[in-house]
Amino acid sequence: LPSIALVLLMGKSGSGKTSMRSIIFANYIARDTRRLGATIDVEHSHVRFLGNLVLNLWDCGGQDTFMENYFTSQRDNIFRNVEVLIYVFDVESRELEKDMHYYQSCLEAILQNSPDAKVFCLVHKMDLVQEDQRDLIFKEREEDLKRLSRPLSCTCFRTSIWDETLYKAWSSIVYQLIPNVQQLETNLRNFAQIIEADEVLLFERATFLVISHYQCKEQRDAHRFEKISNIIKQFKLSCSKLAASFQSMEVRNSNFAAFIDVFTSNTYVMVIMSDPSIPSAATLINIRNARKHFEKLERVDGPKHSLHMRMR
Amino acid sequence: MSTDEEYEEDELQALSETEGECEDGVLQFSDSLTGEVKPRILLMGLRRSGKSSIQKVVFHKMSPNETLFLESTNKICREDVSSSSFISFQIWDFPGQIDFFDPTFDYEIIFRGTGALIFVIDSQDDYVEALSRLHLTVTRAYTVNPDINFEVFIHKVDGLSDEHKIEKQRDIHKRANDDLNDAGLERIVLSFYLTSIYDHSIFEAFSKVAQKLIPQLPTLENLLNIFISNSGVEKAFLFDVVSKIYIATDSSPVDMQTYELSCDMIDVVMDISSIYGLANSEAALPYDKESTAIIHLNNSTVMYLREVTKFLAMVCFLPKDSFGRKGLIDYNFHCFRKAIEEVFDVRVKVQQNRKLLGQRRWSKLTAANTR
């Protein structure tokens, strides 16, 4: 029997949990999330991730009455066997003390029931903060949260549904849950070196979250992974408005050539070549040949791992 | 006497060129670098109607959400988009509160060199005052320069339902034209557009406004028609990559969704090129002579982007089968690109001649005065 790991997604009502889930997993564009109302009770959804992962998303309302329940009558039930806790804070919240109080209650429950859980804190809705204030405010929150979380350690991200920061946070979180990530990276490196690529990114097919990457030299932009996720996801959604979807893409100028193509049944690959004189056909054939190898990897490895994600 | 009047006009023009009394030579009529006389687009409208946001979103790639942080414009801002864009327009963003009787700014000179006047009306607000301002502005401008294209943007329509949009457009259209008829100015033509910075409608409207000001438009359309019929291409656009305004397309009807998808393709290409395609030098540009993109869609359509000039790109849609003959398409494209170069060469020569003529007249005038 596969072991069931839980991902808890919690936060005060209105902090943005459902919007995030809709954008990452349900193909909403940011503007569409305006239509979402408060989540009442629990919404269940199943998401297949990378073929052998199933996310059971439990999106639970964050209103006070529900929250109180979780810490009292439902406590052991909810906080047991948790592998990852994601807590969402609305950066504009006027009730900072209350937010921290709930967060600490979560941590206490986690410490008692799932002390090995990884904790992620998302400081969300950063777009509502003036650009020149963002770094400062995030740093302050991060310090507070790290302090409050002891003895547990937490990883903090600043996020907004209006830019790529959302993808950075979720990529990092999901990366922790991929069962065979080391093997994947080794294989990716071998592939990249054989085809002489500068960089290779591997994306999960539906969400376009970057799950693995290889680079052979320093690149300018440290935020490029999440930017690319965002860029391609947006384009994917634009295509769907025309009831179409894109299969592959090639972009070049005199300095580079980029190839984005279907890779395995659950992934997309992006290959960056800095020698644009290498004909496209050559790179495309290489990608095609590597597919079979990676497809095999996906099927053979790891126990079937079922992930239950609960949102509170 | 007619020659005196002629000289007077040139004198006024020359005066504005040399004086530049407002900030950063705001009244300059012609570009000192290329000698090109650029058509001017004026963005006018009441305070908070959305003029600066429009300018930022269309010409500066600002995300519409960020425009919430823009402060009110308190002086005339002239934006020269010629260096980064094919469209050698000057966008003049007026603060909402302009007073035509203010002696500091000479509106006559401004209107004289104007190709199009865009009046922005906030559709979410009560537009009675906007309409009266529109009437005042249009009548004033018309007396100075009857050749101006008057374009009315019925703006901020993102919140409205389709019925509501049509109703507003009809109402504004009727009232504006009634005002003009009452003043005996039926011959003034107003064009109306429904726009919002939150979708592609603002780009579409600007495309139409820009196309009216491009004298080579029929030639460009012709070239595109020839290209697509010889290459098995279904639709082709000639885009200004910075603003995503299309300055020409072939004669087949334009489908809004196709246009939107083309804009999105340009975004993807620019964004990816900005991340991976910058050479190591300081002045690196993501868009260069070799810029190309191919996107395969699952419905057997291929989108193909090619660089035409440093400002322009061709985006075309073709069936997968046609794309099989890529060699032929690329050859046809090569011919097309050369033809475009020739078309624009002619323009530069004509402009240079005009400037020369203007300078000769001015020097004759000064010579006459010194005698």
JSON list of N, CA and C in Angstrom, two decimals, chain A residues 126-176:
[
{"chain": "A", "resi": 126, "resn": "MET", "atom": "N", "xyz": [1.53, 40.60, -2.84]},
{"chain": "A", "resi": 126, "resn": "MET", "atom": "CA", "xyz": [2.59, 41.61, -2.83]},
{"chain": "A", "resi": 126, "resn": "MET", "atom": "C", "xyz": [2.37, 42.70, -3.88]},
{"chain": "A", "resi": 127, "resn": "ASP", "atom": "N", "xyz": [1.53, 42.43, -4.88]},
{"chain": "A", "resi": 127, "resn": "ASP", "atom": "CA", "xyz": [1.28, 43.45, -5.90]},
{"chain": "A", "resi": 127, "resn": "ASP", "atom": "C", "xyz": [0.59, 44.67, -5.32]},
{"chain": "A", "resi": 128, "resn": "LEU", "atom": "N", "xyz": [-0.04, 44.53, -4.14]},
{"chain": "A", "resi": 128, "resn": "LEU", "atom": "CA", "xyz": [-0.73, 45.66, -3.53]},
{"chain": "A", "resi": 128, "resn": "LEU", "atom": "C", "xyz": [0.22, 46.59, -2.80]},
{"chain": "A", "resi": 129, "resn": "VAL", "atom": "N", "xyz": [1.47, 46.16, -2.73]},
{"chain": "A", "resi": 129, "resn": "VAL", "atom": "CA", "xyz": [2.47, 47.00, -2.07]},
{"chain": "A", "resi": 129, "resn": "VAL", "atom": "C", "xyz": [3.24, 47.76, -3.13]},
{"chain": "A", "resi": 130, "resn": "GLN", "atom": "N", "xyz": [3.58, 49.02, -2.85]},
{"chain": "A", "resi": 130, "resn": "GLN", "atom": "CA", "xyz": [4.37, 49.82, -3.78]},
{"chain": "A", "resi": 130, "resn": "GLN", "atom": "C", "xyz": [5.70, 49.13, -4.06]},
{"chain": "A", "resi": 131, "resn": "GLU", "atom": "N", "xyz": [6.11, 49.17, -5.32]},
{"chain": "A", "resi": 131, "resn": "GLU", "atom": "CA", "xyz": [7.26, 48.38, -5.74]},
{"chain": "A", "resi": 131, "resn": "GLU", "atom": "C", "xyz": [8.51, 48.61, -4.90]},
{"chain": "A", "resi": 132, "resn": "ASP", "atom": "N", "xyz": [8.77, 49.87, -4.56]},
{"chain": "A", "resi": 132, "resn": "ASP", "atom": "CA", "xyz": [10.02, 50.15, -3.84]},
{"chain": "A", "resi": 132, "resn": "ASP", "atom": "C", "xyz": [9.95, 49.73, -2.37]},
{"chain": "A", "resi": 133, "resn": "GLN", "atom": "N", "xyz": [8.74, 49.33, -1.91]},
{"chain": "A", "resi": 133, "resn": "GLN", "atom": "CA", "xyz": [8.60, 48.90, -0.52]},
{"chain": "A", "resi": 133, "resn": "GLN", "atom": "C", "xyz": [8.68, 47.40, -0.36]},
{"chain": "A", "resi": 134, "resn": "ARG", "atom": "N", "xyz": [8.56, 46.70, -1.51]},
{"chain": "A", "resi": 134, "resn": "ARG", "atom": "CA", "xyz": [8.31, 45.26, -1.40]},
{"chain": "A", "resi": 134, "resn": "ARG", "atom": "C", "xyz": [9.42, 44.49, -0.70]},
{"chain": "A", "resi": 135, "resn": "ASP", "atom": "N", "xyz": [10.66, 44.74, -1.09]},
{"chain": "A", "resi": 135, "resn": "ASP", "atom": "CA", "xyz": [11.76, 43.99, -0.48]},
{"chain": "A", "resi": 135, "resn": "ASP", "atom": "C", "xyz": [11.80, 44.20, 1.03]},
{"chain": "A", "resi": 136, "resn": "LEU", "atom": "N", "xyz": [11.64, 45.45, 1.43]},
{"chain": "A", "resi": 136, "resn": "LEU", "atom": "CA", "xyz": [11.70, 45.79, 2.85]},
{"chain": "A", "resi": 136, "resn": "LEU", "atom": "C", "xyz": [10.62, 45.07, 3.65]},
{"chain": "A", "resi": 137, "resn": "ILE", "atom": "N", "xyz": [9.40, 45.19, 3.17]},
{"chain": "A", "resi": 137, "resn": "ILE", "atom": "CA", "xyz": [8.28, 44.59, 3.89]},
{"chain": "A", "resi": 137, "resn": "ILE", "atom": "C", "xyz": [8.43, 43.08, 3.96]},
{"chain": "A", "resi": 138, "resn": "PHE", "atom": "N", "xyz": [8.85, 42.47, 2.85]},
{"chain": "A", "resi": 138, "resn": "PHE", "atom": "CA", "xyz": [8.99, 41.02, 2.86]},
{"chain": "A", "resi": 138, "resn": "PHE", "atom": "C", "xyz": [10.07, 40.60, 3.86]},
{"chain": "A", "resi": 139, "resn": "LYS", "atom": "N", "xyz": [11.19, 41.34, 3.87]},
{"chain": "A", "resi": 139, "resn": "LYS", "atom": "CA", "xyz": [12.27, 40.97, 4.79]},
{"chain": "A", "resi": 139, "resn": "LYS", "atom": "C", "xyz": [11.80, 41.03, 6.23]},
{"chain": "A", "resi": 140, "resn": "GLU", "atom": "N", "xyz": [11.03, 42.06, 6.56]},
{"chain": "A", "resi": 140, "resn": "GLU", "atom": "CA", "xyz": [10.52, 42.18, 7.92]},
{"chain": "A", "resi": 140, "resn": "GLU", "atom": "C", "xyz": [9.65, 40.98, 8.29]},
{"chain": "A", "resi": 141, "resn": "ARG", "atom": "N", "xyz": [8.72, 40.66, 7.38]},
{"chain": "A", "resi": 141, "resn": "ARG", "atom": "CA", "xyz": [7.82, 39.54, 7.66]},
{"chain": "A", "resi": 141, "resn": "ARG", "atom": "C", "xyz": [8.60, 38.24, 7.81]},
{"chain": "A", "resi": 142, "resn": "GLU", "atom": "N", "xyz": [9.57, 38.07, 6.91]},
{"chain": "A", "resi": 142, "resn": "GLU", "atom": "CA", "xyz": [10.35, 36.84, 6.92]},
{"chain": "A", "resi": 142, "resn": "GLU", "atom": "C", "xyz": [11.06, 36.67, 8.26]},
{"chain": "A", "resi": 143, "resn": "GLU", "atom": "N", "xyz": [11.66, 37.76, 8.75]},
{"chain": "A", "resi": 143, "resn": "GLU", "atom": "CA", "xyz": [12.35, 37.70, 10.04]},
{"chain": "A", "resi": 143, "resn": "GLU", "atom": "C", "xyz": [11.39, 37.29, 11.15]},
{"chain": "A", "resi": 144, "resn": "ASP", "atom": "N", "xyz": [10.23, 37.96, 11.16]},
{"chain": "A", "resi": 144, "resn": "ASP", "atom": "CA", "xyz": [9.24, 37.64, 12.19]},
{"chain": "A", "resi": 144, "resn": "ASP", "atom": "C", "xyz": [8.83, 36.18, 12.13]},
{"chain": "A", "resi": 145, "resn": "LEU", "atom": "N", "xyz": [8.55, 35.71, 10.92]},
{"chain": "A", "resi": 145, "resn": "LEU", "atom": "CA", "xyz": [8.06, 34.35, 10.77]},
{"chain": "A", "resi": 145, "resn": "LEU", "atom": "C", "xyz": [9.11, 33.32, 11.16]},
{"chain": "A", "resi": 146, "resn": "LYS", "atom": "N", "xyz": [10.35, 33.58, 10.76]},
{"chain": "A", "resi": 146, "resn": "LYS", "atom": "CA", "xyz": [11.41, 32.63, 11.10]},
{"chain": "A", "resi": 146, "resn": "LYS", "atom": "C", "xyz": [11.57, 32.54, 12.61]},
{"chain": "A", "resi": 147, "resn": "ARG", "atom": "N", "xyz": [11.46, 33.70, 13.24]},
{"chain": "A", "resi": 147, "resn": "ARG", "atom": "CA", "xyz": [11.60, 33.75, 14.68]},
{"chain": "A", "resi": 147, "resn": "ARG", "atom": "C", "xyz": [10.47, 32.99, 15.36]},
{"chain": "A", "resi": 148, "resn": "LEU", "atom": "N", "xyz": [9.25, 33.26, 14.92]},
{"chain": "A", "resi": 148, "resn": "LEU", "atom": "CA", "xyz": [8.08, 32.63, 15.53]},
{"chain": "A", "resi": 148, "resn": "LEU", "atom": "C", "xyz": [8.03, 31.13, 15.30]},
{"chain": "A", "resi": 149, "resn": "SER", "atom": "N", "xyz": [8.65, 30.67, 14.22]},
{"chain": "A", "resi": 149, "resn": "SER", "atom": "CA", "xyz": [8.51, 29.27, 13.85]},
{"chain": "A", "resi": 149, "resn": "SER", "atom": "C", "xyz": [9.42, 28.34, 14.65]},
{"chain": "A", "resi": 150, "resn": "ARG", "atom": "N", "xyz": [10.40, 28.90, 15.35]},
{"chain": "A", "resi": 150, "resn": "ARG", "atom": "CA", "xyz": [11.34, 28.02, 16.06]},
{"chain": "A", "resi": 150, "resn": "ARG", "atom": "C", "xyz": [10.62, 27.13, 17.05]},
{"chain": "A", "resi": 151, "resn": "PRO", "atom": "N", "xyz": [11.04, 25.87, 17.23]},
{"chain": "A", "resi": 151, "resn": "PRO", "atom": "CA", "xyz": [12.21, 25.18, 16.68]},
{"chain": "A", "resi": 151, "resn": "PRO", "atom": "C", "xyz": [12.06, 24.69, 15.24]},
{"chain": "A", "resi": 152, "resn": "LEU", "atom": "N", "xyz": [10.89, 24.82, 14.68]},
{"chain": "A", "resi": 152, "resn": "LEU", "atom": "CA", "xyz": [10.75, 24.42, 13.27]},
{"chain": "A", "resi": 152, "resn": "LEU", "atom": "C", "xyz": [11.36, 25.50, 12.39]},
{"chain": "A", "resi": 153, "resn": "SER", "atom": "N", "xyz": [11.87, 25.11, 11.21]},
{"chain": "A", "resi": 153, "resn": "SER", "atom": "CA", "xyz": [12.37, 26.13, 10.29]},
{"chain": "A", "resi": 153, "resn": "SER", "atom": "C", "xyz": [11.38, 26.28, 9.15]},
{"chain": "A", "resi": 154, "resn": "CYS", "atom": "N", "xyz": [11.23, 27.51, 8.66]},
{"chain": "A", "resi": 154, "resn": "CYS", "atom": "CA", "xyz": [10.28, 27.71, 7.57]},
{"chain": "A", "resi": 154, "resn": "CYS", "atom": "C", "xyz": [10.98, 28.41, 6.40]},
{"chain": "A", "resi": 155, "resn": "THR", "atom": "N", "xyz": [10.51, 28.11, 5.21]},
{"chain": "A", "resi": 155, "resn": "THR", "atom": "CA", "xyz": [11.01, 28.80, 4.02]},
{"chain": "A", "resi": 155, "resn": "THR", "atom": "C", "xyz": [9.94, 29.79, 3.58]},
{"chain": "A", "resi": 156, "resn": "CYS", "atom": "N", "xyz": [10.34, 31.05, 3.40]},
{"chain": "A", "resi": 156, "resn": "CYS", "atom": "CA", "xyz": [9.37, 32.08, 3.06]},
{"chain": "A", "resi": 156, "resn": "CYS", "atom": "C", "xyz": [9.49, 32.52, 1.61]},
{"chain": "A", "resi": 157, "resn": "PHE", "atom": "N", "xyz": [8.35, 32.81, 1.00]},
{"chain": "A", "resi": 157, "resn": "PHE", "atom": "CA", "xyz": [8.33, 33.35, -0.35]},
{"chain": "A", "resi": 157, "resn": "PHE", "atom": "C", "xyz": [7.38, 34.53, -0.39]},
{"chain": "A", "resi": 158, "resn": "ARG", "atom": "N", "xyz": [7.74, 35.52, -1.23]},
{"chain": "A", "resi": 158, "resn": "ARG", "atom": "CA", "xyz": [6.76, 36.59, -1.47]},
{"chain": "A", "resi": 158, "resn": "ARG", "atom": "C", "xyz": [6.06, 36.27, -2.78]},
{"chain": "A", "resi": 159, "resn": "THR", "atom": "N", "xyz": [4.77, 36.37, -2.79]},
{"chain": "A", "resi": 159, "resn": "THR", "atom": "CA", "xyz": [4.03, 35.94, -3.98]},
{"chain": "A", "resi": 159, "resn": "THR", "atom": "C", "xyz": [2.93, 36.91, -4.38]},
{"chain": "A", "resi": 160, "resn": "SER", "atom": "N", "xyz": [2.54, 36.78, -5.63]},
{"chain": "A", "resi": 160, "resn": "SER", "atom": "CA", "xyz": [1.41, 37.54, -6.15]},
{"chain": "A", "resi": 160, "resn": "SER", "atom": "C", "xyz": [0.88, 36.75, -7.33]},
{"chain": "A", "resi": 161, "resn": "ILE", "atom": "N", "xyz": [-0.43, 36.78, -7.51]},
{"chain": "A", "resi": 161, "resn": "ILE", "atom": "CA", "xyz": [-0.95, 36.04, -8.67]},
{"chain": "A", "resi": 161, "resn": "ILE", "atom": "C", "xyz": [-0.70, 36.80, -9.96]},
{"chain": "A", "resi": 162, "resn": "TRP", "atom": "N", "xyz": [-0.21, 38.04, -9.85]},
{"chain": "A", "resi": 162, "resn": "TRP", "atom": "CA", "xyz": [-0.04, 38.86, -11.05]},
{"chain": "A", "resi": 162, "resn": "TRP", "atom": "C", "xyz": [1.34, 38.79, -11.66]},
{"chain": "A", "resi": 163, "resn": "ASP", "atom": "N", "xyz": [2.25, 38.01, -11.06]},
{"chain": "A", "resi": 163, "resn": "ASP", "atom": "CA", "xyz": [3.56, 37.87, -11.69]},
{"chain": "A", "resi": 163, "resn": "ASP", "atom": "C", "xyz": [4.15, 36.50, -11.44]},
{"chain": "A", "resi": 164, "resn": "GLU", "atom": "N", "xyz": [5.42, 36.36, -11.76]},
{"chain": "A", "resi": 164, "resn": "GLU", "atom": "CA", "xyz": [6.05, 35.03, -11.74]},
{"chain": "A", "resi": 164, "resn": "GLU", "atom": "C", "xyz": [6.38, 34.53, -10.35]},
{"chain": "A", "resi": 165, "resn": "THR", "atom": "N", "xyz": [6.26, 35.38, -9.33]},
{"chain": "A", "resi": 165, "resn": "THR", "atom": "CA", "xyz": [6.66, 34.95, -7.98]},
{"chain": "A", "resi": 165, "resn": "THR", "atom": "C", "xyz": [5.81, 33.78, -7.50]},
{"chain": "A", "resi": 166, "resn": "LEU", "atom": "N", "xyz": [4.58, 33.69, -7.99]},
{"chain": "A", "resi": 166, "resn": "LEU", "atom": "CA", "xyz": [3.72, 32.57, -7.62]},
{"chain": "A", "resi": 166, "resn": "LEU", "atom": "C", "xyz": [4.34, 31.25, -8.06]},
{"chain": "A", "resi": 167, "resn": "TYR", "atom": "N", "xyz": [4.90, 31.28, -9.28]},
{"chain": "A", "resi": 167, "resn": "TYR", "atom": "CA", "xyz": [5.47, 30.05, -9.82]},
{"chain": "A", "resi": 167, "resn": "TYR", "atom": "C", "xyz": [6.74, 29.66, -9.09]},
{"chain": "A", "resi": 168, "resn": "LYS", "atom": "N", "xyz": [7.50, 30.64, -8.66]},
{"chain": "A", "resi": 168, "resn": "LYS", "atom": "CA", "xyz": [8.73, 30.33, -7.95]},
{"chain": "A", "resi": 168, "resn": "LYS", "atom": "C", "xyz": [8.40, 29.57, -6.67]},
{"chain": "A", "resi": 169, "resn": "ALA", "atom": "N", "xyz": [7.43, 30.09, -5.91]},
{"chain": "A", "resi": 169, "resn": "ALA", "atom": "CA", "xyz": [7.09, 29.46, -4.65]},
{"chain": "A", "resi": 169, "resn": "ALA", "atom": "C", "xyz": [6.59, 28.03, -4.87]},
{"chain": "A", "resi": 170, "resn": "TRP", "atom": "N", "xyz": [5.64, 27.88, -5.78]},
{"chain": "A", "resi": 170, "resn": "TRP", "atom": "CA", "xyz": [5.06, 26.55, -5.99]},
{"chain": "A", "resi": 170, "resn": "TRP", "atom": "C", "xyz": [6.03, 25.55, -6.60]},
{"chain": "A", "resi": 171, "resn": "SER", "atom": "N", "xyz": [6.93, 26.03, -7.45]},
{"chain": "A", "resi": 171, "resn": "SER", "atom": "CA", "xyz": [7.96, 25.13, -7.99]},
{"chain": "A", "resi": 171, "resn": "SER", "atom": "C", "xyz": [8.80, 24.59, -6.86]},
{"chain": "A", "resi": 172, "resn": "SER", "atom": "N", "xyz": [9.21, 25.50, -5.96]},
{"chain": "A", "resi": 172, "resn": "SER", "atom": "CA", "xyz": [10.06, 25.07, -4.84]},
{"chain": "A", "resi": 172, "resn": "SER", "atom": "C", "xyz": [9.34, 24.08, -3.95]},
{"chain": "A", "resi": 173, "resn": "ILE", "atom": "N", "xyz": [8.05, 24.31, -3.73]},
{"chain": "A", "resi": 173, "resn": "ILE", "atom": "CA", "xyz": [7.29, 23.42, -2.86]},
{"chain": "A", "resi": 173, "resn": "ILE", "atom": "C", "xyz": [7.15, 22.05, -3.51]},
{"chain": "A", "resi": 174, "resn": "VAL", "atom": "N", "xyz": [6.74, 22.06, -4.77]},
{"chain": "A", "resi": 174, "resn": "VAL", "atom": "CA", "xyz": [6.51, 20.80, -5.47]},
{"chain": "A", "resi": 174, "resn": "VAL", "atom": "C", "xyz": [7.81, 20.01, -5.63]},
{"chain": "A", "resi": 175, "resn": "TYR", "atom": "N", "xyz": [8.90, 20.73, -5.79]},
{"chain": "A", "resi": 175, "resn": "TYR", "atom": "CA", "xyz": [10.21, 20.09, -5.93]},
{"chain": "A", "resi": 175, "resn": "TYR", "atom": "C", "xyz": [10.50, 19.18, -4.75]},
{"chain": "A", "resi": 176, "resn": "GLN", "atom": "N", "xyz": [10.04, 19.60, -3.56]},
{"chain": "A", "resi": 176, "resn": "GLN", "atom": "CA", "xyz": [10.27, 18.80, -2.35]},
{"chain": "A", "resi": 176, "resn": "GLN", "atom": "C", "xyz": [9.51, 17.48, -2.39]}
]
